[in-house]
Coordinates of C-alpha atoms in Angstrom, one line a residue:
Chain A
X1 CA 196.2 68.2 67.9
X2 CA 194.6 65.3 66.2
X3 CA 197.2 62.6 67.1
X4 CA 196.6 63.8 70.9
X5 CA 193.2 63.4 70.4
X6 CA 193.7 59.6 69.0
X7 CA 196.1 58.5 71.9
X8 CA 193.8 60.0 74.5
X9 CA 190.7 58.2 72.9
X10 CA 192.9 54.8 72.4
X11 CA 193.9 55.1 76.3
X12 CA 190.5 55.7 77.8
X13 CA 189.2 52.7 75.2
X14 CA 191.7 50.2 77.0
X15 CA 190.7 51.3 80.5
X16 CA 186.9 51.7 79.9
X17 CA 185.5 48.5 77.7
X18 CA 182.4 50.8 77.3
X19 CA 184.2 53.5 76.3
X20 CA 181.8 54.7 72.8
X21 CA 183.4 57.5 70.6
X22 CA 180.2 59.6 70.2
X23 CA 180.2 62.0 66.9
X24 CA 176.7 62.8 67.6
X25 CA 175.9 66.6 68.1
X26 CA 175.2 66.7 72.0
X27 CA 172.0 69.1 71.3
X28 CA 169.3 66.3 71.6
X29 CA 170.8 65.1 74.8
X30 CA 170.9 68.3 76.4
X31 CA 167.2 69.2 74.7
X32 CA 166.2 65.7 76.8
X33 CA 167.7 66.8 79.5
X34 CA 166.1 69.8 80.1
X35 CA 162.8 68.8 79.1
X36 CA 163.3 65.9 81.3
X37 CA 163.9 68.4 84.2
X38 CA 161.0 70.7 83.1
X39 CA 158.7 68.3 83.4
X40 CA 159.6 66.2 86.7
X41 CA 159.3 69.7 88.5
X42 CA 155.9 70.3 86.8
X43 CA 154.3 67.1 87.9
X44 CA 155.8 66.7 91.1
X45 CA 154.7 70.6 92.0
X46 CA 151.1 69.8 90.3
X47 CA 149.7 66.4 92.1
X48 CA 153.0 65.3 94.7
X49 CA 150.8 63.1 96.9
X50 CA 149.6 61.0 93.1
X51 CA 152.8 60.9 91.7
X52 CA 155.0 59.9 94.7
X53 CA 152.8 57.1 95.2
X54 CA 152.8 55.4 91.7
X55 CA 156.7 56.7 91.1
X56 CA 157.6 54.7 94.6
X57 CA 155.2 51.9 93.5
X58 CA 157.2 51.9 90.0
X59 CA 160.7 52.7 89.8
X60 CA 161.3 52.1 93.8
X61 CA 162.4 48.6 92.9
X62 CA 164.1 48.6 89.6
X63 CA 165.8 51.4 89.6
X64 CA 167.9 49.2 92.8
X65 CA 168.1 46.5 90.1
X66 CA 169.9 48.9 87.5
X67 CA 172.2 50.0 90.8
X68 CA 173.0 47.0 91.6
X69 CA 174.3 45.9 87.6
X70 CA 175.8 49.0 87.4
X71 CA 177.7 48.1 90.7
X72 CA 178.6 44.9 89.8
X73 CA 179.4 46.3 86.1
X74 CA 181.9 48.4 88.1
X75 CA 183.5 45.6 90.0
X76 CA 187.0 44.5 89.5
X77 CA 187.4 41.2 89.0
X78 CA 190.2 40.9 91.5
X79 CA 190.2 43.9 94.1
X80 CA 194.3 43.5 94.3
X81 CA 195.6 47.7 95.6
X82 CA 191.9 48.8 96.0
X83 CA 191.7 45.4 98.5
X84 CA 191.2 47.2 101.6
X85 CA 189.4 49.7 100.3
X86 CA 186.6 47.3 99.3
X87 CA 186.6 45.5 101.9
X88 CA 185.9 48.3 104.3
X89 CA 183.4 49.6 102.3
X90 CA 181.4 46.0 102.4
X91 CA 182.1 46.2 106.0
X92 CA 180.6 49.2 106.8
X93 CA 177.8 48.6 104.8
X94 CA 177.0 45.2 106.1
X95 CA 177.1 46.7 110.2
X96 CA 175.5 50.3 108.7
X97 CA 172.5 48.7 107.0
X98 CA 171.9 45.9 109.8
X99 CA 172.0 48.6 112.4
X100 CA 169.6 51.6 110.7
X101 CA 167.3 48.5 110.4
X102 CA 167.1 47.6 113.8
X103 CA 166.9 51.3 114.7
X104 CA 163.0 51.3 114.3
X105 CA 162.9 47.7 116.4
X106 CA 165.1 49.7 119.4
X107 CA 162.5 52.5 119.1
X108 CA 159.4 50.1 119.4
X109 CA 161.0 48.6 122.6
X110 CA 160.0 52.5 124.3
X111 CA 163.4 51.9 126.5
X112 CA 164.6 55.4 125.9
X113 CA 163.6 59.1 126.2
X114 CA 163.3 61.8 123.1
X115 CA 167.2 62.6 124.2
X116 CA 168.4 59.2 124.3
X117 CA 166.8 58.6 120.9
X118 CA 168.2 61.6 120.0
X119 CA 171.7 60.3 120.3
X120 CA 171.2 56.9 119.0
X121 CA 170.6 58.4 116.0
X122 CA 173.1 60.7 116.1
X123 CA 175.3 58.2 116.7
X124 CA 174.7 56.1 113.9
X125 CA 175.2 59.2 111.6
X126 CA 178.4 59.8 113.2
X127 CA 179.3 55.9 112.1
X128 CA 178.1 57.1 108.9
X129 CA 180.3 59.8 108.3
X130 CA 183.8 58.0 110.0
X131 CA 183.1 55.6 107.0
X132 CA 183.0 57.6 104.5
X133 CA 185.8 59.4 105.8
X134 CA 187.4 56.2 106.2
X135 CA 187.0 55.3 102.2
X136 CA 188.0 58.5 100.9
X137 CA 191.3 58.3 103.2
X138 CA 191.8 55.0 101.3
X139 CA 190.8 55.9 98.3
X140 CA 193.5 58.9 98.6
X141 CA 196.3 56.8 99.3
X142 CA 195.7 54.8 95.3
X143 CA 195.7 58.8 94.2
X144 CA 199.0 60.5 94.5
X145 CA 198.1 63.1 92.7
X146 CA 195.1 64.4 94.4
X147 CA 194.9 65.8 97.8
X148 CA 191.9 65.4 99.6
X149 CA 193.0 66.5 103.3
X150 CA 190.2 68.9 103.3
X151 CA 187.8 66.3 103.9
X152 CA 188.5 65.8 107.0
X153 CA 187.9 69.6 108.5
X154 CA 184.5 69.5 106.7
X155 CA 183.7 65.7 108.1
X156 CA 184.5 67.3 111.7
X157 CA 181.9 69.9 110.7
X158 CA 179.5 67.9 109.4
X159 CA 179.6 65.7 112.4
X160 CA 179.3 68.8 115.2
X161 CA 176.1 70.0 112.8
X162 CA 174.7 66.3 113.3
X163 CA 174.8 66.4 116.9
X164 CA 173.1 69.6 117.0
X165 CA 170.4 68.5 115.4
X166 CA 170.5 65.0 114.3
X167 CA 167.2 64.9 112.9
X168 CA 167.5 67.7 110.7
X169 CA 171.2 65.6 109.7
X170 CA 169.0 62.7 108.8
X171 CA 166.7 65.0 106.3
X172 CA 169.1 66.1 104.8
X173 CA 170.1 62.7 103.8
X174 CA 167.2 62.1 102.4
X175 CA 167.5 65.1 100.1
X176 CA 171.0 65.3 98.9
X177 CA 171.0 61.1 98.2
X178 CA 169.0 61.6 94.8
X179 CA 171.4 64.0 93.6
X180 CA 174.2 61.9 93.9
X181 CA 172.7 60.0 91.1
X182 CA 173.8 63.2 88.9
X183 CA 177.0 62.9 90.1
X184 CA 177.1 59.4 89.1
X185 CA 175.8 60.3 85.7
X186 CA 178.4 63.5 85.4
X187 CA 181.1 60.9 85.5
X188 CA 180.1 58.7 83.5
X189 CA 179.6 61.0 80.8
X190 CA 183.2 62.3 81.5
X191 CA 184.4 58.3 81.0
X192 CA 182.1 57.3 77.8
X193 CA 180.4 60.4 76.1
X194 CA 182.8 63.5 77.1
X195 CA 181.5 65.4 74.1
X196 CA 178.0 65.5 76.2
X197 CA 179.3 66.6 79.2
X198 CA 179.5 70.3 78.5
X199 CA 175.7 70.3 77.9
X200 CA 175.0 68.0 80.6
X201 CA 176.9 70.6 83.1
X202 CA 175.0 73.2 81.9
X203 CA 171.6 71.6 82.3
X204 CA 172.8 71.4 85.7
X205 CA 173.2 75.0 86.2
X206 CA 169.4 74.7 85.6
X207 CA 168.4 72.9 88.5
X208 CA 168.7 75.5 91.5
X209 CA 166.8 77.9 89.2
X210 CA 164.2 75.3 88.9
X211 CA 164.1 74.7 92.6
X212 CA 164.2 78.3 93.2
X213 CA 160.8 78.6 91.2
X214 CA 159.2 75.7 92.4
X215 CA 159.8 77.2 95.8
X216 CA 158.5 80.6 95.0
X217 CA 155.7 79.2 93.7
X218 CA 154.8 76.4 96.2
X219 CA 155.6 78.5 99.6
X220 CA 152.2 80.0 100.4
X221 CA 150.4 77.0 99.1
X222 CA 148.1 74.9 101.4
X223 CA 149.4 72.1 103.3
X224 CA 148.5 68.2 101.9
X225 CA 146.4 66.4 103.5
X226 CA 147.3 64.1 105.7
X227 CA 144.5 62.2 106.8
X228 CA 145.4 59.0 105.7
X229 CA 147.9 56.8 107.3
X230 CA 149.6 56.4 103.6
X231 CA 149.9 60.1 103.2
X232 CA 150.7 61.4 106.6
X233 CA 154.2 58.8 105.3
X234 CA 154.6 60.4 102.3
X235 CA 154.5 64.0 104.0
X236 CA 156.9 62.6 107.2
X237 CA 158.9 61.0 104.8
X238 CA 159.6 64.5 103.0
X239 CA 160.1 66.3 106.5
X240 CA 156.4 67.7 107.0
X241 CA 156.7 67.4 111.1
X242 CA 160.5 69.0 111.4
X243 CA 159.5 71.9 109.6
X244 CA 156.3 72.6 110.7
X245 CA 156.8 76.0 109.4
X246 CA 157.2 75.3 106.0
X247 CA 154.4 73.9 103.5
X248 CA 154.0 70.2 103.5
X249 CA 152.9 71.5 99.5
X250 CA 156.4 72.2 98.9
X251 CA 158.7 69.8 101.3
X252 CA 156.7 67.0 98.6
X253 CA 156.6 68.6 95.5
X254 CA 161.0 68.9 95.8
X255 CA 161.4 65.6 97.6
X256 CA 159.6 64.2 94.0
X257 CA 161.2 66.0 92.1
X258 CA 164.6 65.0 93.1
X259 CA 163.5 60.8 93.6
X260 CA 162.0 61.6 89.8
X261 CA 165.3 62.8 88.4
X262 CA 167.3 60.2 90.4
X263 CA 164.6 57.1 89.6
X264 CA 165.3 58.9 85.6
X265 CA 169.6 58.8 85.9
X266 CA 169.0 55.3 87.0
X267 CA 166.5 53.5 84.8
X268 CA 167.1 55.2 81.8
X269 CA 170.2 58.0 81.5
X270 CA 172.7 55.7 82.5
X271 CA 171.4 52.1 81.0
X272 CA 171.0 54.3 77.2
X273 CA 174.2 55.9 77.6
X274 CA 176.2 52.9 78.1
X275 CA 175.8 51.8 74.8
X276 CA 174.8 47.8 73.8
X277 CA 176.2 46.8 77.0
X278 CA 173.6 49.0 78.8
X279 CA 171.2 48.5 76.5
X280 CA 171.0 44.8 77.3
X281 CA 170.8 44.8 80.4
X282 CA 169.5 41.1 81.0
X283 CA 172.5 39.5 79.5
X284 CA 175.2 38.5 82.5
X285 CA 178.2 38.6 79.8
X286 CA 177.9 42.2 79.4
X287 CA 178.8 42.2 83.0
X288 CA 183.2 42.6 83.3
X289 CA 183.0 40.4 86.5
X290 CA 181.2 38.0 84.6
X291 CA 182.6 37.7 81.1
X292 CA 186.0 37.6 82.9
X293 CA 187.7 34.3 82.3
X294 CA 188.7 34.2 85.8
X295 CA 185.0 36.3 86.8
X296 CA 181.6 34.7 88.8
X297 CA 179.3 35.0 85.7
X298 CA 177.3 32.0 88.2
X299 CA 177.6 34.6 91.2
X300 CA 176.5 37.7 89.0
X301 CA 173.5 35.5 87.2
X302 CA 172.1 34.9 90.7
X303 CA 172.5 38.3 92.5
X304 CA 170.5 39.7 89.3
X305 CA 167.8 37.2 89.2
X306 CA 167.7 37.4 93.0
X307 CA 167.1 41.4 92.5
X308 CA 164.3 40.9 89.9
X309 CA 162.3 38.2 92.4
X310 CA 162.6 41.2 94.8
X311 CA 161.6 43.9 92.8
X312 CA 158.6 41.6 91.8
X313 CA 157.9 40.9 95.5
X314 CA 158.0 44.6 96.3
X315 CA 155.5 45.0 93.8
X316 CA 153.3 42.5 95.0
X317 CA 154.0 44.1 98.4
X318 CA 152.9 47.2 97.5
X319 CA 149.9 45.9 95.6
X320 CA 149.0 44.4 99.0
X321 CA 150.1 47.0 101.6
X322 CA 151.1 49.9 100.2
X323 CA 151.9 52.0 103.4
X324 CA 153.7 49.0 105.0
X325 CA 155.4 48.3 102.3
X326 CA 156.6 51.8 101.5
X327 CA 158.5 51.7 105.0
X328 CA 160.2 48.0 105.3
X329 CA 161.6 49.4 101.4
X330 CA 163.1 52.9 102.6
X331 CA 164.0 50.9 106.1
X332 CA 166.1 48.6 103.8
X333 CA 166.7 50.9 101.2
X334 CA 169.7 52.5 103.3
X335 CA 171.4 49.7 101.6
X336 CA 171.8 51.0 98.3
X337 CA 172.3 54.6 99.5
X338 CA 175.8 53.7 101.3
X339 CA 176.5 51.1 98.5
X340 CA 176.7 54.3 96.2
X341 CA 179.3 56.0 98.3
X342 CA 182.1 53.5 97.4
X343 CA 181.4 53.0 93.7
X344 CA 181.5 57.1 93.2
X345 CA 184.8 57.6 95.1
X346 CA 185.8 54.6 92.7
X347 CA 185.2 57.1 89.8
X348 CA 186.7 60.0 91.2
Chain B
X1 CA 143.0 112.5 178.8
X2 CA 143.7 114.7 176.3
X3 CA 146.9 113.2 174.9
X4 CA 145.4 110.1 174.8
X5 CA 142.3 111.0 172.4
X6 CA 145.0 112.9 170.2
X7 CA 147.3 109.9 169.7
X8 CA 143.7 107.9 169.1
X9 CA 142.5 110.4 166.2
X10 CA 145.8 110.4 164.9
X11 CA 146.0 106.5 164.5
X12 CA 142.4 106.2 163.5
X13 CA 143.4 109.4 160.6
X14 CA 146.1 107.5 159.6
X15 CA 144.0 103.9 159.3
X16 CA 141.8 105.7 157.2
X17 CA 144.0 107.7 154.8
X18 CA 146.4 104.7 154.7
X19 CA 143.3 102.6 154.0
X20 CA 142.6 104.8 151.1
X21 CA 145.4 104.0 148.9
X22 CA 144.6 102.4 146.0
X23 CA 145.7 98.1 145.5
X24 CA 148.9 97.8 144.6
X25 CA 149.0 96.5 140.5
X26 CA 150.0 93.4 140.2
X27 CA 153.3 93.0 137.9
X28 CA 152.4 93.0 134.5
X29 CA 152.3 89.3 132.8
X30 CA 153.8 89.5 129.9
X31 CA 152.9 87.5 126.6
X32 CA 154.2 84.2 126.5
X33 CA 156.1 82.8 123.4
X34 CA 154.9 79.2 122.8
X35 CA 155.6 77.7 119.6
X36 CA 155.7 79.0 115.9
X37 CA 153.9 77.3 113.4
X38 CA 151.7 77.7 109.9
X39 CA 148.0 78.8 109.6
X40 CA 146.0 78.6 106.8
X41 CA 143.0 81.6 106.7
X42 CA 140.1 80.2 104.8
X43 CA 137.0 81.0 104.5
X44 CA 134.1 78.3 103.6
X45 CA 130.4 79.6 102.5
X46 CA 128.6 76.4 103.5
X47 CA 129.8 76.9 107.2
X48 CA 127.2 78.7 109.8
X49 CA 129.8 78.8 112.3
X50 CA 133.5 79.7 112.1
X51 CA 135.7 77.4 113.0
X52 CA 139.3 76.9 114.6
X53 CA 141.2 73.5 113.1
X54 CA 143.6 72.1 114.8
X55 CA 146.1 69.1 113.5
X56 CA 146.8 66.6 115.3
X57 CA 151.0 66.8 115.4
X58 CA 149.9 70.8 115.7
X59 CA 148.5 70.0 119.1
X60 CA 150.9 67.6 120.2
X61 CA 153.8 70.4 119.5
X62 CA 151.7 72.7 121.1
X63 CA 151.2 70.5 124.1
X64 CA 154.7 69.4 124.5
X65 CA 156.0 73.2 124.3
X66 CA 153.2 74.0 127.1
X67 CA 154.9 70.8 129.0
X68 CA 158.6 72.3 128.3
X69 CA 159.6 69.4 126.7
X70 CA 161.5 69.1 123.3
X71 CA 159.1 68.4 121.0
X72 CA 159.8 69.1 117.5
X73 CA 161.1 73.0 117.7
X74 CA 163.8 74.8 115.8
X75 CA 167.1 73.8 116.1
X76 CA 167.7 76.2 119.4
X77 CA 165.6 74.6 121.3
X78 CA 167.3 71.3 120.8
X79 CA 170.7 72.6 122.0
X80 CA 169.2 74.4 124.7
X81 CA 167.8 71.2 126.3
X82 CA 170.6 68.8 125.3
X83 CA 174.0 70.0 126.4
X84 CA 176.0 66.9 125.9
X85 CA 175.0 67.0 122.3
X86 CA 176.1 70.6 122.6
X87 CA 179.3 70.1 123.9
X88 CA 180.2 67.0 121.3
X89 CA 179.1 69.5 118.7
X90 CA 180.9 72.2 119.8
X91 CA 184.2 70.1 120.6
X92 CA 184.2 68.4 116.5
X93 CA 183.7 72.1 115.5
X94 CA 186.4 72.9 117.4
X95 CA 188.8 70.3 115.6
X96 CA 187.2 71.2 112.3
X97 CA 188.1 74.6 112.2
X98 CA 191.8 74.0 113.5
X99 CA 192.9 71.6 111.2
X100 CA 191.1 73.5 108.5
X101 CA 193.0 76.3 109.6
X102 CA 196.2 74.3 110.3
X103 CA 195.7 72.9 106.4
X104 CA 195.1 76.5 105.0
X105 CA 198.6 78.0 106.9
X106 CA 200.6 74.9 105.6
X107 CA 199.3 74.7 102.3
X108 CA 201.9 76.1 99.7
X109 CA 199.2 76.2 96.9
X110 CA 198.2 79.6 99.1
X111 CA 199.8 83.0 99.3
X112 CA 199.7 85.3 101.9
X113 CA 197.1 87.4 100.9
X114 CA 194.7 84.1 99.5
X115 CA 195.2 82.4 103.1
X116 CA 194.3 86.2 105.0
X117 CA 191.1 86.0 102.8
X118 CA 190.6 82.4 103.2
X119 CA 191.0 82.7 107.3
X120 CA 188.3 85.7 107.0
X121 CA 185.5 83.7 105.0
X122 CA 186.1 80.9 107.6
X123 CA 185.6 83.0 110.2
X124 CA 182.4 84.3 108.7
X125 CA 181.1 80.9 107.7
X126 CA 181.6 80.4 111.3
X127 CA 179.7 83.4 112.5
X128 CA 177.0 82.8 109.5
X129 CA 176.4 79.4 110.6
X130 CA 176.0 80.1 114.1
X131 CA 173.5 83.0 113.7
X132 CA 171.3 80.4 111.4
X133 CA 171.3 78.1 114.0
X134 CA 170.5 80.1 117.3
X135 CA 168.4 82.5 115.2
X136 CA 166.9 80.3 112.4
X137 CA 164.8 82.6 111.2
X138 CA 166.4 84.1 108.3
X139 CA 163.7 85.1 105.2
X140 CA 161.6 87.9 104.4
X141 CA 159.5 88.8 107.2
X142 CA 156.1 86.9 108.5
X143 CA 154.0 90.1 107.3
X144 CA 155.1 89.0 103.9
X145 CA 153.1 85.9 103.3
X146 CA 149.4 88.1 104.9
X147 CA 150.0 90.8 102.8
X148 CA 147.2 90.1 100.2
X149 CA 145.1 88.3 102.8
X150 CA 142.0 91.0 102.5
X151 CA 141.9 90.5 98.9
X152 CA 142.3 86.7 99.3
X153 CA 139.3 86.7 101.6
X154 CA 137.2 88.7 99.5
X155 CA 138.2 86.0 96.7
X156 CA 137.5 83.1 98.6
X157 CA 140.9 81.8 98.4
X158 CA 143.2 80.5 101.3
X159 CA 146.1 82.5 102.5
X160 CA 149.0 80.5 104.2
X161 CA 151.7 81.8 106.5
X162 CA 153.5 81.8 109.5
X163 CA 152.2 82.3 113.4
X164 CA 153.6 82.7 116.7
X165 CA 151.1 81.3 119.4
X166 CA 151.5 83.4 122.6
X167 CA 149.5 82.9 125.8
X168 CA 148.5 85.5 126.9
X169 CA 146.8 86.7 130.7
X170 CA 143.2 86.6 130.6
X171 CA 143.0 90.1 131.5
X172 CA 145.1 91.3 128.5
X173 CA 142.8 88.8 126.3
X174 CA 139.1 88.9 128.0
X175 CA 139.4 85.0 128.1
X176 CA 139.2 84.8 124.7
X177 CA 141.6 83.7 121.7
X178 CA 142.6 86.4 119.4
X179 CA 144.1 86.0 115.8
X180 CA 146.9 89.9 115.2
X181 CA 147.9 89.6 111.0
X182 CA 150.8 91.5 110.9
X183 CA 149.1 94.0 107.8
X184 CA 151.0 96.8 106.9
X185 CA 148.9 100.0 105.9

């Protein structure tokens, strides 16, 4: 048993450089966890409008940053089998982000009716979801083993709920992107601290009772204000107008609480967990792609120094213009919410 | 002479007693289902007069459903007043559920009995789904939420819920608006 053990650990040390064998009892992680949880549903049930303004101001921008080295930290330095795969997924991307940002210039032109609007954006969530299908197609071709033909009924069916109602496709988005990040962080525990994963999983379990409470609790309150220009965003943002029916109180308080625990995998969960090479995160040379003899450590030195001089400006930005600012970021942030679909099918 | 007096009193009789009868009623307006959307009951000590606050996006849905147009309604509405949307939707859930179907008949991880059962929870997924979406108003009932609205008042604390506006004929209402909480006795 313990020789199988050895050979298994060996294996996953030559395919993951930041593999870590972790003797530590997983208790304090999962106590972290769950106090970690605890709390981000607390605050964001107790002031939403507050917190989502100086979490946003915050972690908006660096918790890209930390994306975007734990991208490139995933990044082969030659893409060889997974070549087409990559390149679609920069592809789509590029043409995705480009045109959900020029959706808002299209809608200032006043050219089209509610309907037409309607099926623009529609449309561009139907784009959406023929990529993805695309890359997981791909992505099943470099996996024999796994069959993953059922994606394809339930992309049909996510497409036929988007066109009935692609607004309420489009909130959606917005609420099931931070959880990805805990899908993100489930595999990487699998990959470098499997002994945690047990714990993590069951801290999980926690969450829809936690969003059950917060729920109960927040259902019957009042709705937020939204007198202000910056908080009538904040409440739009969380879905206040399609659901006119349900409290603005409560469409906040779980929007935070989902961008809090998502903002949390990204900044600190997945940075701490990946050992020294997480843990410095400024040095290029704990970057594969750059450490490489054959990498871009020039390329990678720049695309991390150019992220810092925008997180910086989007702090200044906000310091300026909050409001304005807050949109032209989740306007460009579509960016890094596709960039994360390739990188997870990478670790599936 | 005579016959001509008789035929006069007779008309002239039946003038009068036709004349009689009472106005037809006209046909009874019914209520008029407008929009459905949350009101907040609160009650404010400094105030000398009550008041009826209306948002802004409130007014605009309410204006727009007036209007018949879209506005921002439940999903129904939407696929009411958008049938090419409908029919694209209807057409990829078409294709979803056959090759889902097509996948669960050739798939020879499945028995016999697992694929009957797998068909059947399709089919109510199917049915399930549906109903949300042309019904979408699955929950506890409305009365829920104003059931501890007397004690609320006497409090001085807000009580949130849900409300259908209705328009209703100004004979039914006496011109006037009228607030019905659904509280059970």
């Amino acid at each position: 048993m313990s020789a199988v053990t050895i050979n298994r650990t060996t294996d996953d040390s030559e395919r993951n450089p930041d593999f870590i064998l972790c003797h530590q009892p997983p208790d304090l992680f999962g106590v972290v966890v769950f106090v970690s949880i605890l709390a981000a549903a607390v605050f964001a049930s107790w002031l939403p409008l507050q917190i989502s303004i100086v979490t946003v101001f915050l972690f908006a921008g660096p918790h890209n940053w930390f994306e975007l080295r734990y991208f490139l930290m995933r990044l082969p330095v030659r893409f060889g089998r997974s070549r087409n795969f990559f390149l679609t997924a920069f592809a789509g991307l590029g043409v995705l982000t480009l045109a959900y940002v020029s959706l808002p210039f299209v809608y200032n032109t006043q050219l089209w009716g509610d309907e037409a609007w309607s099926t623009i954006i529609a449309g561009w969530n139907t784009a959406l979801l023929f990529w993805l299908g695309l890359l997981v197609w791909l992505r099943s071709r470099q996996k024999r083993r796994a069959n993953w033909t059922w994606t394809i009924p339930a992309g049909l069916a996510l497409c036929s709920l988007n066109w009935l109602g692609p607004d309420s496709f489009s909130l959606a988005l917005v609420y099931v992107h931070p959880l990805i990040a805990l899908w993100f962080l489930d595999r990487h525990l699998r990959r470098t601290r499997p002994a945690w994963l047990r714990v993590y999983r069951r801290c999980l379990c926690l969450l829809p009772l936690v969003l059950a409470a917060m729920i109960w609790q927040l259902t019957q309150s009042s709705p937020l204000p939204d007198s202000n220009g910056l908080f009538w965003r904040i409440t739009q943002h969380s879905g206040a107008e399609m659901l006119p029916q349900v409290s603005s109180h409560l469409l906040v308080s779980v929007h935070l609480f989902l961008e809090l625990l998502h903002y949390g995998v990204w900044i600190i969960a997945l940075p701490l967990i990946g050992g020294l090479a997480g843990a410095r995160v400024w040095d290029v040379k704990t970057v594969p792609v750059a450490r490489h003899p054959r990498g871009f450590p020039r390329v990678v030195g720049m695309l991390l120094i150019a992220g810092f001089a925008a997180v910086v400006v989007l702090w200044f930005g906000f310091a300026i213009d909050y409001s304005t600012t807050r949109d032209i970021y989740f306007t460009v942030a579509m960016a890094h919410v596709l960039a994360e679909a390739p990188f997870l099918l990478r670790m599936l | 002479m005579k016959a001509l007096l008789f035929a006069c009193c007779l008309v002239f009789s039946a003038t009068v007693a036709k004349a009689d009868l009472p106005k037809p009623k006209p046909p009874e307006k019914a209520a008029k289902y407008v929009l459905h959307t949350s009101l907040e009951i609160a009650t404010d000590p400094k105030a000398y007069e009550a008041k009826l606050q209306i948002s802004e996006s409130s007014l605009k849905e309410l204006r727009a459903a007036l209007d018949g147009a879209p506005g921002n309604g439940a999903i129904v509405g939407g696929i009411a007043l958008s049938p090419p949307r409908t029919i694209i939707a209807g057409l990829l859930m078409f294709m979803a559920i056959s090759i889902a179907g097509i996948l669960l008949a050739r798939s020879p991880s499945f028995g016999r009995t697992q694929k009957t059962v797998g068909a059947v929870v399709l089919v109510a997924v199917l049915i399930g789904v549906a109903a949300i979406i042309t019904r979408a108003n699955a929950g506890p009932p409305g009365s829920y939420r104003w059931r501890n609205l007397p004690q609320a008042l006497a409090e001085g604390k807000p009580t949130f819920g849900g409300v259908d506006i209705e328009i209703v004929p100004d004979a039914d209402s006496g011109a006037k608006m009228r607030l019905v909480i659904p509280l059970k006795k």
